[in-house]
Each structure stands twice: as structure tokens, then as C-alpha cells.
Coordinates of C-alpha atoms in Angstrom, one line a residue:
Chain A
M1 CA 25.0 22.2 7.2
S2 CA 27.2 19.2 6.2
Q3 CA 27.8 17.9 2.7
S4 CA 24.4 16.7 1.3
V5 CA 25.7 14.3 -1.3
D6 CA 27.0 10.9 -0.2
P7 CA 27.9 8.9 -3.4
A8 CA 28.3 5.5 -1.6
F9 CA 24.9 5.9 0.0
E10 CA 23.2 7.1 -3.2
A11 CA 24.7 4.1 -5.1
R12 CA 23.3 1.8 -2.4
L13 CA 19.9 3.4 -2.6
G14 CA 19.9 3.1 -6.4
Q15 CA 20.8 -0.6 -6.2
A16 CA 18.0 -1.2 -3.9
A17 CA 15.6 0.7 -6.1
A18 CA 16.7 -1.5 -9.0
R19 CA 16.1 -4.7 -6.9
M20 CA 12.7 -3.3 -5.9
E21 CA 11.8 -2.7 -9.6
E22 CA 12.6 -6.3 -10.3
G23 CA 10.6 -7.6 -7.4
L24 CA 7.6 -5.4 -8.1
T25 CA 7.7 -6.4 -11.8
A26 CA 7.5 -10.1 -10.8
A27 CA 4.8 -9.5 -8.2
L28 CA 2.7 -7.6 -10.8
S29 CA 3.4 -10.0 -13.7
G30 CA -0.1 -11.5 -13.3
T31 CA 1.3 -15.1 -13.0
S32 CA 1.5 -15.1 -9.3
P33 CA -1.2 -17.1 -7.3
L34 CA -2.5 -13.8 -6.0
L35 CA -3.1 -12.3 -9.5
A36 CA -3.4 -15.1 -12.1
G37 CA -6.4 -14.6 -14.3
A38 CA -6.6 -10.8 -13.6
P39 CA -7.7 -8.6 -16.6
E40 CA -4.7 -7.4 -18.5
R41 CA -5.8 -3.8 -18.8
L42 CA -6.2 -3.5 -15.0
L43 CA -2.8 -5.2 -14.4
A44 CA -1.3 -2.6 -16.9
A45 CA -2.8 0.2 -14.9
M46 CA -1.4 -1.2 -11.7
R47 CA 2.0 -1.4 -13.3
H48 CA 1.7 2.1 -14.7
G49 CA 1.1 3.3 -11.2
S50 CA 3.8 1.5 -9.5
L51 CA 6.7 0.5 -11.8
D52 CA 9.6 2.7 -13.0
G53 CA 9.2 5.3 -10.2
G54 CA 10.6 7.2 -7.4
K55 CA 13.5 6.7 -5.0
R56 CA 11.8 3.7 -3.3
L57 CA 12.7 5.1 0.1
R58 CA 10.1 3.2 2.0
P59 CA 11.1 -0.3 0.8
F60 CA 14.8 0.6 1.3
L61 CA 14.0 1.5 4.9
V62 CA 12.3 -1.9 5.4
E63 CA 15.3 -3.8 4.0
E64 CA 17.9 -1.8 5.8
S65 CA 16.0 -1.9 9.1
A66 CA 15.7 -5.7 8.6
A67 CA 19.4 -6.1 7.8
L68 CA 20.3 -4.3 11.1
F69 CA 18.8 -7.3 12.9
G70 CA 20.2 -10.0 10.6
A71 CA 17.3 -10.6 8.0
D72 CA 18.5 -10.6 4.4
D73 CA 16.8 -8.8 1.4
A74 CA 15.2 -12.1 0.3
T75 CA 13.3 -12.3 3.5
A76 CA 12.4 -8.6 3.7
G77 CA 11.7 -8.2 0.0
P78 CA 8.0 -9.1 -0.1
V79 CA 7.2 -7.0 2.9
A80 CA 9.1 -4.1 1.2
Q81 CA 7.2 -4.7 -2.0
A82 CA 3.9 -4.7 -0.1
L83 CA 4.7 -1.4 1.4
E84 CA 5.6 0.2 -2.0
C85 CA 2.3 -1.2 -3.3
V86 CA 0.4 0.6 -0.5
H87 CA 2.4 3.8 -1.2
C88 CA 1.7 3.6 -5.0
Y89 CA -2.0 3.0 -4.5
S90 CA -2.2 6.1 -2.2
L91 CA -0.5 8.2 -5.0
I92 CA -3.0 6.8 -7.6
H93 CA -6.0 7.7 -5.5
D94 CA -4.5 11.1 -4.3
D95 CA -4.0 12.1 -7.9
L96 CA -7.7 11.6 -8.7
P97 CA -9.8 14.6 -9.8
A98 CA -11.9 14.3 -6.6
M99 CA -8.6 14.5 -4.5
D100 CA -5.5 16.5 -5.6
D101 CA -6.4 16.3 -9.3
D102 CA -2.9 15.9 -10.8
D103 CA -2.3 15.1 -14.4
L104 CA 1.3 14.2 -14.0
R105 CA 3.4 12.1 -11.6
R106 CA 7.1 11.6 -12.0
G107 CA 6.8 13.3 -15.5
R108 CA 4.2 10.8 -16.8
P109 CA 0.5 10.9 -17.1
T110 CA -1.2 9.8 -13.8
V111 CA -3.2 6.7 -14.0
H112 CA -6.6 8.2 -14.4
K113 CA -5.1 10.3 -17.3
A114 CA -3.3 7.3 -19.0
Y115 CA -6.4 5.0 -18.4
D116 CA -9.6 6.4 -17.0
E117 CA -10.9 7.4 -13.6
A118 CA -12.7 4.1 -12.8
T119 CA -9.6 2.1 -13.8
A120 CA -7.5 4.3 -11.6
I121 CA -9.8 3.7 -8.6
L122 CA -9.8 -0.1 -9.2
A123 CA -5.9 -0.2 -9.8
G124 CA -5.4 1.6 -6.5
D125 CA -7.9 -0.7 -4.7
A126 CA -6.2 -3.8 -6.3
L127 CA -2.7 -2.6 -5.3
L128 CA -3.8 -2.1 -1.7
T129 CA -5.5 -5.6 -1.8
L130 CA -2.4 -7.2 -3.2
A131 CA -0.1 -5.7 -0.5
F132 CA -1.7 -7.7 2.3
G133 CA -1.4 -10.9 0.2
L134 CA 2.3 -10.2 -0.4
V135 CA 2.9 -10.0 3.4
A136 CA 0.9 -13.1 4.1
E137 CA 2.4 -15.1 1.1
G138 CA 6.1 -15.6 1.8
D139 CA 7.3 -19.0 2.8
G140 CA 9.8 -19.2 5.5
G141 CA 12.1 -16.6 6.9
I142 CA 9.4 -14.9 8.9
E143 CA 7.5 -16.5 11.7
P144 CA 3.7 -16.7 11.2
A145 CA 3.0 -14.7 14.3
A146 CA 5.4 -12.0 13.1
R147 CA 3.6 -11.9 9.6
L148 CA 0.2 -11.3 11.4
A149 CA 1.8 -8.5 13.5
L150 CA 3.0 -6.9 10.2
I151 CA -0.5 -7.2 8.8
R152 CA -2.1 -5.6 11.8
L153 CA 0.5 -2.8 11.8
L154 CA 0.2 -2.2 8.0
S155 CA -3.6 -2.1 8.4
R156 CA -3.4 0.4 11.2
E157 CA -0.7 2.7 9.5
A158 CA -2.2 2.7 6.1
G159 CA -5.9 3.0 7.3
A160 CA -8.2 5.6 8.8
A161 CA -5.9 6.0 11.8
G162 CA -2.8 6.4 9.5
M163 CA -2.3 7.3 5.9
A164 CA -5.9 7.4 4.7
G165 CA -6.9 9.4 7.8
G166 CA -4.0 11.9 7.2
Q167 CA -5.2 12.4 3.6
A168 CA -8.7 13.1 4.9
L169 CA -7.3 15.7 7.3
D170 CA -5.2 17.1 4.4
L171 CA -8.3 17.6 2.2
A172 CA -10.1 19.2 5.1
A173 CA -7.2 21.7 5.4
E174 CA -8.1 23.1 2.0
T175 CA -11.2 24.7 3.5
T176 CA -10.1 25.3 7.1
T177 CA -6.8 26.7 8.5
L178 CA -4.9 24.2 10.6
D179 CA -2.7 25.3 13.5
E180 CA 0.8 23.9 14.0
A181 CA -0.3 21.0 16.1
E182 CA -3.1 20.0 13.5
I183 CA -0.5 20.3 10.7
A184 CA 1.9 18.0 12.7
R185 CA -0.9 15.5 13.3
M186 CA -1.9 15.5 9.7
Q187 CA 1.6 15.0 8.4
A188 CA 2.5 12.3 11.0
M189 CA -0.6 10.3 9.7
K190 CA -0.3 11.1 6.0
T191 CA 3.4 10.7 5.5
G192 CA 4.9 9.5 8.8
A193 CA 2.7 6.4 9.4
L194 CA 4.1 4.5 6.3
I195 CA 7.7 5.5 7.0
A196 CA 7.4 4.5 10.7
F197 CA 5.8 1.3 9.4
A198 CA 8.9 0.7 7.2
T199 CA 11.4 0.8 10.0
E200 CA 9.3 -1.0 12.6
A201 CA 8.4 -3.7 10.1
G202 CA 12.0 -4.3 9.4
A203 CA 12.6 -5.0 13.1
I204 CA 9.5 -7.2 13.4
L205 CA 10.2 -9.3 10.4
A206 CA 13.8 -9.8 11.6
G207 CA 12.6 -10.9 15.1
A208 CA 14.1 -7.9 16.9
S209 CA 13.3 -7.5 20.7
P210 CA 10.4 -5.2 21.7
A211 CA 12.8 -2.7 23.0
D212 CA 14.7 -2.6 19.6
R213 CA 11.3 -2.4 17.8
R214 CA 10.4 0.7 19.8
V215 CA 13.7 2.3 18.9
M216 CA 13.2 1.6 15.2
R217 CA 9.7 2.9 15.4
R218 CA 10.9 6.2 16.8
Y219 CA 13.8 6.3 14.2
G220 CA 11.1 5.9 11.5
E221 CA 9.0 8.7 13.1
V222 CA 12.0 11.0 13.1
V223 CA 12.8 10.2 9.5
G224 CA 9.2 10.8 8.5
L225 CA 9.2 14.2 10.2
A226 CA 12.4 15.1 8.4
F227 CA 11.1 13.7 5.1
Q228 CA 8.0 16.0 5.2
L229 CA 9.8 19.0 6.5
A230 CA 12.4 18.7 3.6
D231 CA 9.6 18.3 1.2
D232 CA 7.8 21.4 2.4
L233 CA 11.1 23.3 2.5
L234 CA 11.8 22.3 -1.2
D235 CA 8.3 23.4 -2.1
E236 CA 9.0 26.9 -0.7
T237 CA 12.5 27.3 -2.0
A238 CA 13.2 25.1 -5.1
D239 CA 12.1 25.8 -8.7
A240 CA 10.1 23.5 -10.7
A241 CA 13.0 22.5 -12.9
T242 CA 15.0 21.1 -9.9
L243 CA 11.9 19.4 -8.5
G244 CA 10.6 17.8 -11.6
K245 CA 7.1 18.9 -10.5
A246 CA 5.3 22.2 -9.8
A247 CA 6.9 24.2 -7.0
G248 CA 5.0 26.5 -4.6
K249 CA 1.9 24.2 -4.9
D250 CA 1.1 24.2 -1.2
A251 CA 1.0 28.0 -1.0
A252 CA -1.1 28.2 -4.2
R253 CA -3.7 25.8 -2.6
G254 CA -3.7 27.8 0.6
K255 CA -2.2 24.9 2.6
K256 CA 0.0 26.1 5.4
T257 CA 3.2 24.2 6.1
L258 CA 5.7 24.5 8.9
P259 CA 8.3 26.2 6.8
A260 CA 5.8 28.7 5.8
L261 CA 4.7 29.3 9.4
R262 CA 8.2 29.2 11.0
G263 CA 10.5 30.3 8.4
I264 CA 13.4 28.7 6.4
A265 CA 16.0 29.2 9.1
W266 CA 14.0 27.4 11.7
T267 CA 13.3 24.6 9.3
R268 CA 16.9 24.0 8.4
A269 CA 17.8 23.9 12.2
E270 CA 14.9 21.6 12.9
L271 CA 16.1 19.2 10.1
E272 CA 19.5 19.1 11.6
R273 CA 18.0 18.5 15.1
L274 CA 16.1 15.5 13.6
V275 CA 19.2 14.2 11.9
A276 CA 21.0 14.3 15.2
E277 CA 18.0 12.5 17.0
A278 CA 18.1 9.8 14.3
E279 CA 21.8 9.3 14.7
G280 CA 21.5 9.2 18.5
L281 CA 18.8 6.5 18.4
L282 CA 21.0 4.3 16.2
E283 CA 24.2 4.9 18.2
P284 CA 23.8 1.6 20.2
F285 CA 24.0 -0.3 17.0
G286 CA 27.4 1.1 16.0
E287 CA 28.9 0.8 12.6
R288 CA 26.2 -1.7 11.3
A289 CA 23.6 1.2 11.4
E290 CA 25.7 3.6 9.2
T291 CA 23.4 3.2 6.1
L292 CA 20.4 4.1 8.3
R293 CA 22.2 7.1 9.7
A294 CA 23.1 8.1 6.1
T295 CA 19.4 7.7 5.2
A296 CA 18.4 10.2 7.8
R297 CA 21.0 12.7 6.5
F298 CA 19.9 12.1 2.9
V299 CA 16.3 12.6 3.7
A300 CA 16.9 15.8 5.6
R301 CA 19.3 17.4 3.2
R302 CA 18.2 16.3 -0.2
S303 CA 17.8 19.1 -2.8
K304 CA 15.0 17.4 -4.8
Chain B
M1 CA -40.6 -24.4 -7.9
S2 CA -40.9 -25.0 -4.1
Q3 CA -42.1 -22.6 -1.5
S4 CA -39.8 -19.6 -1.5
V5 CA -40.3 -18.4 2.0
D6 CA -38.8 -20.3 4.9
P7 CA -39.7 -18.5 8.1
A8 CA -37.3 -20.4 10.4
F9 CA -34.4 -19.7 7.9
E10 CA -35.3 -16.0 7.5
A11 CA -35.4 -15.6 11.3
R12 CA -31.9 -17.1 11.6
L13 CA -30.6 -15.0 8.8
G14 CA -32.1 -11.9 10.5
Q15 CA -30.5 -12.9 13.9
A16 CA -27.2 -13.1 12.3
A17 CA -27.6 -9.8 10.6
A18 CA -28.3 -8.2 14.0
R19 CA -25.2 -9.8 15.5
M20 CA -23.1 -8.6 12.5
E21 CA -24.5 -5.1 13.1
E22 CA -23.3 -5.2 16.6
G23 CA -19.9 -6.6 15.7
L24 CA -19.4 -4.1 12.9
T25 CA -20.5 -1.3 15.2
A26 CA -17.8 -2.2 17.7
A27 CA -15.2 -2.7 15.0
L28 CA -15.9 0.8 13.6
S29 CA -16.2 2.6 16.9
G30 CA -12.8 4.1 16.6
T31 CA -11.6 2.8 19.9
S32 CA -10.0 -0.4 18.6
P33 CA -6.2 -0.6 18.3
L34 CA -6.7 -0.6 14.5
L35 CA -8.6 2.7 14.4
A36 CA -7.9 4.7 17.6
G37 CA -7.1 8.3 16.5
A38 CA -8.8 8.2 13.1
P39 CA -10.5 11.4 12.1
E40 CA -14.3 11.4 13.2
R41 CA -15.6 12.4 9.8
L42 CA -13.9 9.7 8.0
L43 CA -15.0 7.1 10.6
A44 CA -18.6 8.5 10.2
A45 CA -18.4 8.0 6.4
M46 CA -17.1 4.4 6.9
R47 CA -20.1 3.7 9.2
H48 CA -22.5 5.3 6.8
G49 CA -21.3 2.9 4.1
S50 CA -21.3 -0.2 6.1
L51 CA -23.8 -0.1 9.1
D52 CA -27.5 -0.6 9.0
G53 CA -27.6 -2.3 5.6
G54 CA -28.4 -5.4 3.7
K55 CA -29.1 -9.0 4.4
R56 CA -25.4 -9.6 5.5
L57 CA -25.4 -12.8 3.4
R58 CA -21.6 -13.0 3.0
P59 CA -20.8 -12.9 6.7
F60 CA -23.7 -15.3 7.4
L61 CA -22.1 -17.8 5.0
V62 CA -18.8 -17.4 6.8
E63 CA -20.4 -18.1 10.2
E64 CA -22.7 -21.0 9.0
S65 CA -19.8 -22.6 7.0
A66 CA -17.5 -22.4 10.1
A67 CA -20.2 -23.8 12.3
L68 CA -20.5 -26.8 10.0
F69 CA -17.0 -27.7 11.1
G70 CA -17.4 -26.8 14.7
A71 CA -16.2 -23.2 14.9
D72 CA -18.5 -20.9 16.9
D73 CA -19.6 -17.4 15.9
A74 CA -17.2 -15.8 18.3
T75 CA -14.3 -17.4 16.3
A76 CA -15.7 -16.7 12.9
G77 CA -17.1 -13.3 13.7
P78 CA -14.0 -11.1 12.9
V79 CA -13.4 -12.9 9.7
A80 CA -17.1 -12.3 8.8
Q81 CA -16.9 -8.7 9.7
A82 CA -13.8 -8.4 7.5
L83 CA -15.6 -9.8 4.6
E84 CA -18.5 -7.4 5.1
C85 CA -16.0 -4.5 5.3
V86 CA -14.6 -5.6 1.9
H87 CA -18.2 -5.9 0.4
C88 CA -19.2 -2.5 1.7
Y89 CA -16.0 -0.8 0.4
S90 CA -16.7 -2.2 -3.0
L91 CA -20.3 -0.8 -2.9
I92 CA -19.0 2.6 -1.9
H93 CA -16.4 2.7 -4.8
D94 CA -18.9 1.1 -7.3
D95 CA -21.3 3.9 -6.5
L96 CA -18.9 6.7 -7.3
P97 CA -19.6 9.0 -10.2
A98 CA -16.7 7.5 -12.2
M99 CA -18.1 4.0 -11.8
D100 CA -21.9 3.3 -11.6
D101 CA -22.8 6.8 -10.5
D102 CA -25.6 5.9 -8.1
D103 CA -27.1 8.4 -5.7
L104 CA -29.0 5.9 -3.5
R105 CA -28.1 2.7 -1.9
R106 CA -30.6 0.8 0.4
G107 CA -32.8 3.8 0.3
R108 CA -30.2 6.3 1.6
P109 CA -27.8 8.7 0.0
T110 CA -24.7 6.9 -1.2
V111 CA -21.4 7.9 0.7
H112 CA -20.3 10.4 -1.9
K113 CA -23.7 12.0 -1.7
A114 CA -23.9 12.1 2.0
Y115 CA -20.3 13.3 2.3
D116 CA -18.2 14.0 -0.8
E117 CA -16.3 12.1 -3.4
A118 CA -12.9 12.3 -1.8
T119 CA -14.3 11.1 1.5
A120 CA -16.1 8.3 -0.3
I121 CA -12.9 7.1 -1.9
L122 CA -11.0 7.3 1.4
A123 CA -13.9 5.6 3.4
G124 CA -13.8 2.7 0.9
D125 CA -9.9 2.6 1.0
A126 CA -10.0 2.6 4.8
L127 CA -12.7 -0.2 5.1
L128 CA -10.6 -2.4 2.7
T129 CA -7.5 -1.7 4.8
L130 CA -9.4 -2.4 8.1
A131 CA -10.6 -5.8 6.8
F132 CA -7.1 -7.3 6.7
G133 CA -6.4 -6.0 10.1
L134 CA -9.6 -7.6 11.4
V135 CA -8.5 -11.1 10.1
A136 CA -5.0 -10.7 11.5
E137 CA -6.2 -9.3 14.8
G138 CA -8.2 -12.0 16.6
D139 CA -6.6 -13.8 19.6
G140 CA -7.1 -17.5 19.8
G141 CA -9.6 -19.7 18.0
I142 CA -7.9 -19.7 14.6
E143 CA -4.3 -21.0 14.0
P144 CA -1.8 -18.3 12.8
A145 CA -1.2 -20.4 9.7
A146 CA -4.9 -20.5 9.0
R147 CA -5.2 -16.8 9.5
L148 CA -2.4 -16.2 7.0
A149 CA -4.2 -18.5 4.6
L150 CA -7.4 -16.5 5.0
I151 CA -5.5 -13.3 4.2
R152 CA -3.9 -14.7 1.0
L153 CA -7.3 -15.9 -0.1
L154 CA -9.1 -12.6 0.7
S155 CA -6.3 -10.7 -1.1
R156 CA -6.8 -13.0 -4.2
E157 CA -10.7 -13.0 -4.2
A158 CA -11.1 -9.2 -3.5
G159 CA -8.3 -8.1 -5.8
A160 CA -7.4 -7.8 -9.5
A161 CA -8.1 -11.6 -10.1
G162 CA -11.3 -11.4 -8.2
M163 CA -13.8 -8.8 -7.2
A164 CA -11.9 -5.7 -8.4
G165 CA -11.0 -7.4 -11.7
G166 CA -14.7 -8.3 -12.2
Q167 CA -15.7 -4.7 -11.7
A168 CA -13.2 -3.7 -14.3
L169 CA -14.6 -6.2 -16.7
D170 CA -18.1 -5.0 -15.9
L171 CA -17.1 -1.4 -16.7
A172 CA -15.6 -2.5 -20.0
A173 CA -18.9 -4.3 -20.8
E174 CA -20.6 -0.9 -21.1
T175 CA -18.8 -0.2 -24.4
T176 CA -18.3 -3.8 -25.7
T177 CA -20.7 -6.6 -25.9
L178 CA -19.7 -9.7 -23.9
D179 CA -20.6 -13.2 -25.0
E180 CA -22.0 -15.7 -22.6
A181 CA -18.6 -17.0 -21.5
E182 CA -17.3 -13.5 -20.9
I183 CA -20.5 -12.6 -18.8
A184 CA -19.9 -15.8 -16.8
R185 CA -16.2 -14.8 -16.1
M186 CA -17.1 -11.3 -15.2
Q187 CA -19.8 -12.3 -12.8
A188 CA -17.8 -15.1 -11.2
M189 CA -15.1 -12.5 -10.4
K190 CA -17.3 -9.6 -9.5
T191 CA -19.9 -11.4 -7.4
G192 CA -18.9 -15.0 -7.1
A193 CA -15.3 -14.5 -5.7
L194 CA -16.4 -13.0 -2.3
I195 CA -19.2 -15.5 -1.8
A196 CA -16.8 -18.4 -2.5
F197 CA -14.4 -16.7 -0.2
A198 CA -17.1 -16.7 2.5
T199 CA -17.7 -20.5 2.4
E200 CA -14.1 -21.5 2.0
A201 CA -13.0 -19.1 4.8
G202 CA -15.5 -20.7 7.1
A203 CA -13.9 -24.1 6.4
I204 CA -10.3 -22.7 6.7
L205 CA -10.9 -21.0 10.0
A206 CA -12.5 -24.0 11.5
G207 CA -9.5 -26.2 10.4
A208 CA -11.5 -28.4 8.0
S209 CA -9.6 -30.9 5.8
P210 CA -8.4 -29.9 2.3
A211 CA -11.2 -32.1 0.8
D212 CA -13.9 -30.4 2.8
R213 CA -12.4 -27.0 2.0
R214 CA -12.7 -27.8 -1.7
V215 CA -16.4 -29.0 -1.2
M216 CA -17.1 -25.7 0.6
R217 CA -15.4 -23.6 -2.1
R218 CA -17.6 -25.3 -4.8
Y219 CA -20.7 -24.7 -2.7
G220 CA -19.9 -21.1 -2.5
E221 CA -19.3 -20.8 -6.2
V222 CA -22.7 -22.4 -6.8
V223 CA -24.4 -20.1 -4.3
G224 CA -22.6 -17.2 -6.0
L225 CA -23.9 -18.2 -9.5
A226 CA -27.4 -18.5 -8.1
F227 CA -27.2 -15.2 -6.4
Q228 CA -26.2 -13.4 -9.5
L229 CA -28.7 -15.2 -11.7
A230 CA -31.5 -14.5 -9.3
D231 CA -30.5 -10.8 -9.1
D232 CA -30.5 -10.6 -12.9
L233 CA -33.8 -12.3 -13.1
L234 CA -35.3 -9.9 -10.6
D235 CA -33.9 -7.0 -12.6
E236 CA -35.8 -8.4 -15.6
T237 CA -39.0 -9.2 -14.0
A238 CA -39.6 -7.3 -10.7
D239 CA -40.8 -3.7 -10.4
A240 CA -38.9 -1.1 -8.5
A241 CA -41.3 -1.0 -5.6
T242 CA -40.6 -4.6 -4.9
L243 CA -36.8 -4.3 -5.3
G244 CA -36.4 -1.0 -3.4
K245 CA -34.2 0.1 -6.2
A246 CA -34.5 0.9 -9.9
A247 CA -35.5 -2.2 -12.1
G248 CA -34.4 -2.8 -15.6
K249 CA -31.1 -1.0 -14.9
D250 CA -29.0 -3.5 -16.7
A251 CA -31.0 -3.3 -20.0
A252 CA -31.0 0.6 -19.8
R253 CA -27.2 0.5 -19.6
G254 CA -26.8 -1.9 -22.5
K255 CA -25.6 -4.6 -20.2
K256 CA -26.4 -8.1 -21.3
T257 CA -27.3 -10.6 -18.7
L258 CA -27.9 -14.3 -18.9
P259 CA -31.6 -14.1 -18.3
A260 CA -31.8 -11.5 -21.2
L261 CA -29.8 -13.9 -23.5
R262 CA -31.4 -17.2 -22.4
G263 CA -34.8 -16.2 -21.3
I264 CA -36.8 -16.5 -18.0
A265 CA -37.8 -20.1 -18.3
W266 CA -34.1 -21.2 -18.9
T267 CA -33.0 -19.0 -15.9
R268 CA -35.6 -20.5 -13.5
A269 CA -34.6 -24.0 -14.5
E270 CA -30.9 -23.2 -14.1
L271 CA -31.6 -21.7 -10.6
E272 CA -33.3 -25.0 -9.5
R273 CA -30.3 -26.9 -11.1
L274 CA -27.9 -24.8 -8.9
V275 CA -30.0 -25.5 -5.7
A276 CA -29.9 -29.2 -6.5
E277 CA -26.1 -29.0 -7.0
A278 CA -25.6 -27.1 -3.7
E279 CA -27.9 -29.6 -1.8
G280 CA -25.9 -32.5 -3.3
L281 CA -22.6 -31.0 -2.3
L282 CA -23.8 -30.7 1.3
E283 CA -25.4 -34.2 1.5
P284 CA -22.4 -35.9 3.2
F285 CA -22.8 -33.4 6.1
G286 CA -26.4 -34.5 6.8
E287 CA -28.7 -32.6 9.0
R288 CA -26.0 -30.2 10.3
A289 CA -25.8 -28.6 6.8
E290 CA -29.6 -27.8 6.7
T291 CA -29.1 -24.1 7.2
L292 CA -26.6 -24.0 4.4
R293 CA -29.0 -26.0 2.1
A294 CA -31.8 -23.5 3.0
T295 CA -29.4 -20.6 2.2
A296 CA -29.0 -22.0 -1.4
R297 CA -32.7 -22.2 -1.8
F298 CA -33.3 -18.7 -0.3
V299 CA -30.7 -17.2 -2.7
A300 CA -32.1 -18.8 -5.8
R301 CA -35.7 -18.2 -5.0
R302 CA -35.8 -14.8 -3.2
S303 CA -38.2 -12.3 -4.7
K304 CA -36.2 -9.2 -3.7

């Protein structure tokens, strides 16, 4: 396996995360037309669940995929923020007592612990609702027809046929044993759908051709597969101190993962196969796609 | 007070509800591009929470408001269905144990009783997510720019500054005592926002002028006020057998309502004032607005 740390890439990812933090802070300030007049406590819960958190991989993929086709960060930004709102709403709801029942997220109390359960449900609902407004809101840069395509795609990938459906299948897996194909389907929906949205959305908002849009969709699917596999591998092999969250959680809950079924050696080989597929998909774009190639390597080889 | 039953109006409302049932059934069949591949149990929970229920007043208002400006039901239908999805998602989440903790809705088990709490949360999430896809999806009939305006407005009226924010204020009211202005603000957000969306959305999708759009917005606000006031009045005065649900619930929960604060006579007079305001707003549209005038009377004078 090649070197897993790429300082130039990680610096770029960090800068994008800082920009995303600024953009989300503004979007959630409560002074935008979409939120003016909202109750302060609900806004605070929405901020608690979405600001100051995570690698911001999904919005990074939106912006980098858009950049590949010539759209700048100012154009891609609101779509990237919207996607991060959807991701964060899903974490808030997944953490609820009726779902995964987690008290901590990124080292801080989850929203229902910091506020209360009802507020956490509503904060998630409101972030999801905001997301669609953000995609519809921007002025200029993106054609109206492309904005509508983005909204349809986000509705599909985040909804019952995508992320929400994947979470439903994941919950069902606590009481039944999934086979490999069922695990793959669940993960493609629960984690893969939003990552594939990210890269396809970048292509759509930048006005890429249908053929390029399909390539970017497949690239996102491959990155999503690698993301989940690396996550499951870390859950099997890393300790809690490295992860910043409990390790071995899947096994403790009786959830089967592909690394558990196939072994660690198979998983490492599969991750490298996915990196090679992602790199191959991006080859026609040459040097311009280097950051996206580095993203695939980063996702597959990260150690936390 | 005038006659409260208008058979021609109620027949029209019933026909629209039957059409809405058909439209929603198709939208939730799981074969649409937005839902194909969704897990069957989650789809069933979404259907349980949205089909076979209610007067369908909000989608009726979308269709009748659109008709006033020349748009037919086929054009308005998907927007009306989307609004009903948002309304039904809010009922599913409001019924959850962490919120209003209701076991029955329209005489049937609530979604978390018929399925489980996690599935109810996800079914609500998925209905909300679907709603935006439905507005974005239609082909023809509505200009892309108007569709984007509808999505921005739905995001605002359903989100933290609208319905979700109103529910947050309503929950807070269980532990603090709201004054009249605070009750009015909470109800304008919790109930009023979606009803005002309905009538403004009808105007937007039909390409009405900004001035007509403002009139329809105000008409919706007035109908929303009347709707809530009539609801609170029924909660004070009717018995459970008439309502089909528990009466006196607000008082039992320590929630103050305007009828409780101001008395029944004031409330009846205020309802008639609102009917007159709604009728006055619609006067310039003449005979064509008769159904919308009848809607205001129906909402204010209904006995269940």
C-alpha cells in the first residue's frame, strides 16, 4: 500500500472545511430569507448539530467535482452547504435513542443530549428542509433547469430510495442477518447515495455533459464504497483513541460488515482495487483531476 | 352566524380529497423515479402516515388557488401532493413519544405504534424529502423559475422559521406560559405557515402577478387564523364523540389558547370577522372565487 498521508491534499481539504464552516455559519445565522424569525433555541440546536464538525468530505467532493468542469466555489458553495445540512440532519436523527442511541458525536454531546429529544427531531427536520431551500436559492451561476435536476437528485438520494432507506435497512439488520449482497445494498443507500450525489451534483451544477455526469456518478459510487469499507476496516482494527469514538461497535451490535465476513487482507486489496478504478475513471481529465484522485486515495487509506 | 353546512362545497372538497388520494397513492407507489428501489416496509410506513386521511384542506387550497389564475388540477396536483406530504410528515413526527406522544390519529394507530419509533422518524424524513422532489419533478405547466420559487417558499414555511419552528415554540409552551402575542406567533408558524404556502403556491404556480400573489398570501393567512381558532374552539366546546379525538386536550396539557383566554363569544365574533376579511380579499375576483370564499366559511364554521 502506498503512502497514506499527502500533506498538500490534506491542506486543501482543511482549507475547504474552513470555507464550509464559514458558509454554513452564514446559512444558519438566522438572518437569511429562509430562516429569519426562527426560534433562537431551535437555530442553536441546528448549529450544534452542523457546525464545527468533521472532515466535510461531501461538500469538498461537490466543490472539487464542480471545479473539474469549470464552476468556482462561489457557484458550488450553496449546493455543497445543502448537502452538508442533509448529512448533519441524518447524523442528528441517527443518534436519537430510537435509532443508534449515541450520546457523543465528534467528542461532544449529541443534539438530543445537549438539548432534548424533541428539539433534536425538529433540528434535523429543519436542516433537511433548509437544504432544499439552499439549492433553490442561489442567484446566477447555475441554470434553473440544473437547479431543479439537483433538487430531484437530492430528493432521491437522501430519501426512501437512498439514505433514509439505507438507514431503515441498517436498523432492520440488528434483528436479521444480512448476506453480502444485502450489506452492499444497505451501504450503497445509507452512505453511498450522498457521496454519489456529491460528485454527480458537481457535474450537474457546472453544466457537464451527460457522459461526464455518468463518469462522475460512478466515481462517487466508487469513493462511497471505499469510504464505507475503510470505515468498517477501522472499526475492526483501530482502537478507540485513534478513532475518537468507540471501536468494535459493529461487532458488539451484531452487525456484519464486509471486513468481518471477508477478512482484513481481502478488504485492503479491495480498497486498492477501488482506488485504481477511481483513478482510471478520472484519467481522461488528466492533471486537472489530481485532487479528486488524491481524494480517492485519502478515503481508502485513511487511518481515522 | 350563517348556515354552516354547504352541500355543494362539501361535495367539491370530497371530490378533491378523492383525487388527492389517487395522486398520493401513485406518488408513493415506489415505482416513481424518486422512490424506485426503496425498502417496502419504509414505503408502507410512509403510506400509513399519509394515505386514507383527513379533509386534505391544504392541497385543496393549492388547487383552488391555482384554478383562480387559470392553472388546472393536473398542473397544480404535484405541488398539492408535495404540500400534503409535508403536512403528513409533520403529523408523524408530532405524534412521536418525544413530542405529543399520541397513539391514535384519525382513529388508527399512529405510525410509531403501527411500526416502530425509528421507522416513524424515517418515514417522516422520507415524506419531507419526497415533497421537494415532487415540486421539482413535474414536466411542463410550471416555469422552472416558478418551481424554484415554490421550493424556496416551501423550505421557508415548513422549516425553522415556519412549521418546524412553530412546533418548537409549542413544545416550549408546555413549560412556560405564553401571552396572547406569543400564542399568535406560535400558531402562525405551526399551522398558518403551510396554509399560507398553499394559497400563495397556487398563485405562483399559475403565474399570477406579484400583487395577486400578495392577496392570496394574505387570504391564506386569514384562513390559517380561522382554522386554528375554530380548532381551539372545538377543543373547548365539542365532545370527543363529535371530534373523533380527545377533546379538552389543550387545557389538560396546560396549553393556553385564544378561546380559553378570550372566551367563546369573542372567538365566534373573531371567526366571523376573519370570514368577512377573506371574502373581502377575494371580492375583486368575483364569481370565480366563490369556492375559496366557501372554503373560508367552511373552515371558520365547521363543527368537527
